[in-house]
Short mmCIF file of C-alpha atoms and ligand atoms in Angstrom, two decimals:
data_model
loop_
_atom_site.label_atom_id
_atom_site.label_comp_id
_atom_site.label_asym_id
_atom_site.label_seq_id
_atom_site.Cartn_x
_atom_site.Cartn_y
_atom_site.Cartn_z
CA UNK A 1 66.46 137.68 387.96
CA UNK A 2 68.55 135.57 390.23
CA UNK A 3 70.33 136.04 393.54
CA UNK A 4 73.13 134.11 395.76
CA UNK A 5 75.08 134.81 398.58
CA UNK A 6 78.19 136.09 397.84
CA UNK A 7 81.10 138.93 399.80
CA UNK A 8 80.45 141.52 400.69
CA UNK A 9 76.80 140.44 399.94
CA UNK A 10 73.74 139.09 397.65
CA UNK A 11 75.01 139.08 393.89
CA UNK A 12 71.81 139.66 391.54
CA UNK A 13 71.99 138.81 387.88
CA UNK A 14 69.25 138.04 385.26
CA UNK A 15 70.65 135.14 382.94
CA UNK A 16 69.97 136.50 379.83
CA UNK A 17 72.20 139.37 380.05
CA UNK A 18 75.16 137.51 382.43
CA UNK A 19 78.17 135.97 379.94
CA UNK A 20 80.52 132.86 381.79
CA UNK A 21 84.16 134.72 380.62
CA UNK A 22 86.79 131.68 381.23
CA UNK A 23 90.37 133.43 381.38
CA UNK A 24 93.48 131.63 380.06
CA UNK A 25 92.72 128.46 380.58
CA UNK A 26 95.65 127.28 378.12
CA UNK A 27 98.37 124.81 378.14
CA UNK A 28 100.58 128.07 378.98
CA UNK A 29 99.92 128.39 382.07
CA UNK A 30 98.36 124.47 383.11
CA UNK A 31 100.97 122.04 382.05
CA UNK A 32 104.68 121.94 382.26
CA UNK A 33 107.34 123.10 379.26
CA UNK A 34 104.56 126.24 378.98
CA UNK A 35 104.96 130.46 379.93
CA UNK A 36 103.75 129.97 383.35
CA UNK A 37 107.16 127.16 384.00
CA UNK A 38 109.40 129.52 382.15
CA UNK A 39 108.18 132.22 384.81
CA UNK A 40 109.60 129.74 387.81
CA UNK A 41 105.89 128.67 388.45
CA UNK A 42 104.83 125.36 389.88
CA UNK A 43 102.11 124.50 387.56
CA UNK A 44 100.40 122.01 389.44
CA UNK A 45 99.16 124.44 391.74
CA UNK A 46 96.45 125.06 389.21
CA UNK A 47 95.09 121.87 388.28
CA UNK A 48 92.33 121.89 390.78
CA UNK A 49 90.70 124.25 388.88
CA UNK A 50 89.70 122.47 386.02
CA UNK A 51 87.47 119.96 387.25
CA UNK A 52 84.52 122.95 389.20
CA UNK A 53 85.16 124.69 386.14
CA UNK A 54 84.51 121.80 383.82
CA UNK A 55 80.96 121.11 385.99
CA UNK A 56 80.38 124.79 385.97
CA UNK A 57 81.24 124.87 381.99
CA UNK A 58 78.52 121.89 381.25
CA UNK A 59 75.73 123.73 383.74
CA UNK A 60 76.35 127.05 381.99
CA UNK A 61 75.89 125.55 378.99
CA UNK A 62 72.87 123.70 379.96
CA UNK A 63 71.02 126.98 381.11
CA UNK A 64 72.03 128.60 377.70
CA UNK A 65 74.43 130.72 379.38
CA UNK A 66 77.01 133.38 377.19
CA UNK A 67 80.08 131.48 377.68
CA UNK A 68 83.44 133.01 376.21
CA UNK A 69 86.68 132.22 376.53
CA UNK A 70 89.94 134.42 376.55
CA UNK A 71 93.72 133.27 375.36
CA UNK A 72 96.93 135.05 376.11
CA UNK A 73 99.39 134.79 373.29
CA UNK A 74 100.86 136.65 370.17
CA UNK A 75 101.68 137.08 366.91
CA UNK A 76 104.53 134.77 365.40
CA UNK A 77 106.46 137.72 364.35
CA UNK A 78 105.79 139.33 368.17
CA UNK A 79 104.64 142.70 366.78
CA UNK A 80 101.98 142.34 369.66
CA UNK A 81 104.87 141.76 372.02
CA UNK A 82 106.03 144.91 374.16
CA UNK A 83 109.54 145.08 374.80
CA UNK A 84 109.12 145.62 378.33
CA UNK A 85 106.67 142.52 378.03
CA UNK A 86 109.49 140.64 376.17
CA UNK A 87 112.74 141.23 377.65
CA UNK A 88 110.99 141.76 381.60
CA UNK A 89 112.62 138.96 384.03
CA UNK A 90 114.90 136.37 383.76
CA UNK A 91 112.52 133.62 382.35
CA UNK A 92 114.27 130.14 381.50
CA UNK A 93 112.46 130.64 377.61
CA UNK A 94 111.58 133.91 376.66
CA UNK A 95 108.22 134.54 374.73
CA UNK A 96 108.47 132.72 371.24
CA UNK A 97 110.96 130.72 371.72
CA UNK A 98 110.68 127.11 370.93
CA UNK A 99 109.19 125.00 374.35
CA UNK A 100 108.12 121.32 374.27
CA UNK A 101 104.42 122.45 372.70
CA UNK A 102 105.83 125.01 370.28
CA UNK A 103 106.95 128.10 370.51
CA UNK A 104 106.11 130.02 373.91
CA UNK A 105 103.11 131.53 374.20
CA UNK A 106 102.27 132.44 370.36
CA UNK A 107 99.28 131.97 368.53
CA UNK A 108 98.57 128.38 366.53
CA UNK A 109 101.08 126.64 368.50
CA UNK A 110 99.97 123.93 370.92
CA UNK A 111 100.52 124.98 374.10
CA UNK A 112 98.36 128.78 373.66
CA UNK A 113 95.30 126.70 372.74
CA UNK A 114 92.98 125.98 376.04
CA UNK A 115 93.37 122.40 377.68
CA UNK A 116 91.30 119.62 376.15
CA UNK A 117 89.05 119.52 379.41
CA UNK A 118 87.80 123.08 378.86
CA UNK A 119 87.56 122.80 375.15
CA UNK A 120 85.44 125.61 374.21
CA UNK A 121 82.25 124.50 372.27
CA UNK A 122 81.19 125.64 368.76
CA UNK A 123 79.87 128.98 368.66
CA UNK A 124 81.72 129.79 371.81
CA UNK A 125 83.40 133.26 370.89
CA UNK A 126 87.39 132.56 371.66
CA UNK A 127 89.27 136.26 372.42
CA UNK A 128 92.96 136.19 371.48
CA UNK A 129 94.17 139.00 373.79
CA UNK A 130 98.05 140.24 373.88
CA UNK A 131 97.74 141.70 377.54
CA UNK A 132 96.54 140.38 380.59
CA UNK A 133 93.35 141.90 380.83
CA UNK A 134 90.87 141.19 378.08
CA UNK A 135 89.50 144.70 376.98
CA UNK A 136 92.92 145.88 375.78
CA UNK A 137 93.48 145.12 371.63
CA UNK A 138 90.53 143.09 371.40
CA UNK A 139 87.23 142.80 370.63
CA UNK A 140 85.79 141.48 373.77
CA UNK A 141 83.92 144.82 374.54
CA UNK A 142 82.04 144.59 371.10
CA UNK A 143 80.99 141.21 371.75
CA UNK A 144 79.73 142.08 375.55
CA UNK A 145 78.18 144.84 373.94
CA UNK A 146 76.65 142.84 371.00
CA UNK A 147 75.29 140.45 373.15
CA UNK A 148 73.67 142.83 376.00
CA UNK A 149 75.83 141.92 378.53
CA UNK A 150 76.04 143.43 381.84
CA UNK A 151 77.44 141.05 384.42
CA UNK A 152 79.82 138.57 384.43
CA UNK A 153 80.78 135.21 385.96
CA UNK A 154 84.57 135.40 385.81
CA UNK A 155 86.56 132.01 386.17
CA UNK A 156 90.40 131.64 385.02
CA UNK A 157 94.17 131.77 385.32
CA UNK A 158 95.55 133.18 387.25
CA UNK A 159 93.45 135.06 390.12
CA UNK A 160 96.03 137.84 390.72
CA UNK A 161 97.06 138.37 387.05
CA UNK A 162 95.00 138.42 384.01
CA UNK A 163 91.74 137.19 386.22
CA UNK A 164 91.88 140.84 388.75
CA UNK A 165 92.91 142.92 385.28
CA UNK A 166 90.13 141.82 383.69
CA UNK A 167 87.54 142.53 386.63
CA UNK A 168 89.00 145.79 386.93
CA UNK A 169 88.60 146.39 383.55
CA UNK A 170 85.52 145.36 383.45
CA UNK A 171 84.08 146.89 386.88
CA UNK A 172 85.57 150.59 385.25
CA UNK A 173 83.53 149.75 382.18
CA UNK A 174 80.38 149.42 384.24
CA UNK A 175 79.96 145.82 384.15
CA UNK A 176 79.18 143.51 387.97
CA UNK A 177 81.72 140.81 388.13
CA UNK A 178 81.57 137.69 390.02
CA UNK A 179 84.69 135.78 390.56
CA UNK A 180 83.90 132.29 391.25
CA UNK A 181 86.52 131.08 394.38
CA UNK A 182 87.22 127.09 393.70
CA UNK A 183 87.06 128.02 389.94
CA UNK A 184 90.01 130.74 389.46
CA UNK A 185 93.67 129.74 390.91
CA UNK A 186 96.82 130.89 391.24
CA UNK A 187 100.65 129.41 391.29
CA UNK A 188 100.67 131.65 394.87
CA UNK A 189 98.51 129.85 397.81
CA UNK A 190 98.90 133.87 399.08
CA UNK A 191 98.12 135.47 396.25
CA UNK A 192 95.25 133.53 395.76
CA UNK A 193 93.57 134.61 399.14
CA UNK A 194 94.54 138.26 399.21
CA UNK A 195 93.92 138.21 395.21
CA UNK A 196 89.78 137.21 396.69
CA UNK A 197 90.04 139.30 399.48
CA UNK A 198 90.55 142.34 397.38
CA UNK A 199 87.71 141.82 395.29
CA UNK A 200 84.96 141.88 397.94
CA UNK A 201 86.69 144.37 400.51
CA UNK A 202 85.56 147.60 400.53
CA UNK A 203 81.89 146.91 399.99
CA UNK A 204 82.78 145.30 396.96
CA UNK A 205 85.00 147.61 395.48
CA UNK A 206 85.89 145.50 392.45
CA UNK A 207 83.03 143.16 392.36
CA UNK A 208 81.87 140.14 394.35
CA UNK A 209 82.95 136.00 395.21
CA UNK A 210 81.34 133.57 395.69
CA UNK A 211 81.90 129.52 395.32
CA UNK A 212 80.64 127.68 391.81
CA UNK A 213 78.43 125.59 393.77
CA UNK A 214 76.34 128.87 394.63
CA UNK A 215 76.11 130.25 391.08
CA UNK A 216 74.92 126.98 389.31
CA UNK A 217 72.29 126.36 392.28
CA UNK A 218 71.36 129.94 391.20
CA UNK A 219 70.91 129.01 387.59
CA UNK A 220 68.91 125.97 388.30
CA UNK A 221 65.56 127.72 388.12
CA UNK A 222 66.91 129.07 384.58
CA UNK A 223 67.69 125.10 384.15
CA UNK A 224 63.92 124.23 385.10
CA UNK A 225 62.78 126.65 382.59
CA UNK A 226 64.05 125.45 379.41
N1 TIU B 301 102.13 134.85 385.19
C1 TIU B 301 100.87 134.80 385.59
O1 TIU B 301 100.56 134.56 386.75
N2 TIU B 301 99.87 135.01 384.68
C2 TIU B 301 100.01 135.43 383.39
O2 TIU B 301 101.08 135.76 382.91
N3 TIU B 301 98.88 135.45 382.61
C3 TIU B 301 97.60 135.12 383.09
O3 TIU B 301 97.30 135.28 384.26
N4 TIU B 301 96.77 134.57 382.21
#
């Protein structure tokens, strides 16, 4: 087992049965011409994610950590699509229609797949999920389940969205989340800091945060063992 400090207090995890899930880290949302612009979004409020979760990505991977990755997207013909997902808003490209990297937010097309810095690895399971959170249509749960999972290290775009549906998802299910701080961001300075805060308040209520830097000092011992 492992502990570090974390709100509201000490996170415990053993390795072998904690999974790294990295949430939507696709072209969609990180670079311009994507969903996240045609939502009104300042993209470039997310960039400094990528590089603590690209040194978090190669320590995890180091200590032989689960690591799975989650997409956002749908089907070409948008049967996946709710209306009230669809038609919601006044977006400058609605879902599917053609952007500078293909067609918004569908499946295949460049700008769903995840950005070339946090290319997932071989053998790392990729979950295509139509909803924000990444139980809902999907198989994540098997693979959680296949695995032994019971705790994970949640990372991702963005905090307040399909990062705090998936914890609650998860925390319902039974699982203990931790939400890593430097590595989840949002296109809302605000929303990023009361997204945190509403993680750990309570006693924990949906799970814990802490900084990267904490978890992979954590693992190291792991590291040292292999
Ligand atoms: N719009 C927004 O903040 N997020 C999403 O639509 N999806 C994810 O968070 N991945």
């Amino acid at each position: 087992m492992a502990t570090l400090d974390a709100l509201p207090g000490p996170f415990t995890f053993d390795p072998a049965t904690t999974a790294l899930v990295v949430i939507d880290m696709q072209r969609d949302f990180m670079e311009p011409g994507g969903f996240g612009e045609t939502l009104g979004n300042d993209v470039a409020q997310l960039r400094r994610v990528i590089a603590p979760t690209a040194a978090l990505l190669r320590a995890c991977r180091a200590a032989g950590l689960t690591i799975i990755h989650t997409r956002e997207g749908h089907l070409p013909d948008l049967s996946d699509c709710p209306p009230a997902k669809l038609n919601r808003g006044e977006p400058s490209q609605r879902i599917g229609a053609p952007g500078p990297m293909g067609r918004i937010l569908i499946r295949g097309e460049y700008g769903h797949d995840i950005i070339d810095e946090l290319a997932p690895a071989d053998g790392e399971p990729v979950i295509d999920k139509p909803g924000k959170g990444a139980f809902y249509n999907t198989s994540f749960g098997d693979v959680l389940a296949a695995r032994g999972i019971r705790s994970l290290v949640v990372t991702g775009v963005t905090t307040e969205v399909c990062v705090h549906t998936t914890v609650r998802e998860a925390n319902d299910r039974g699982y203990e989340c931790l939400v890593l701080s430097d590595c989840v961001g949002s296109y809302f300075p605000e929303f990023q800091e009361a997204g945190l805060a509403m993680i750990a308040a309570q006693g924990g209520i949906f799970g814990w945060v802490a900084p990267s830097t904490a978890f992979v000092a954590a693992l190291q011992p792991s590291l040292q063992r292999t």
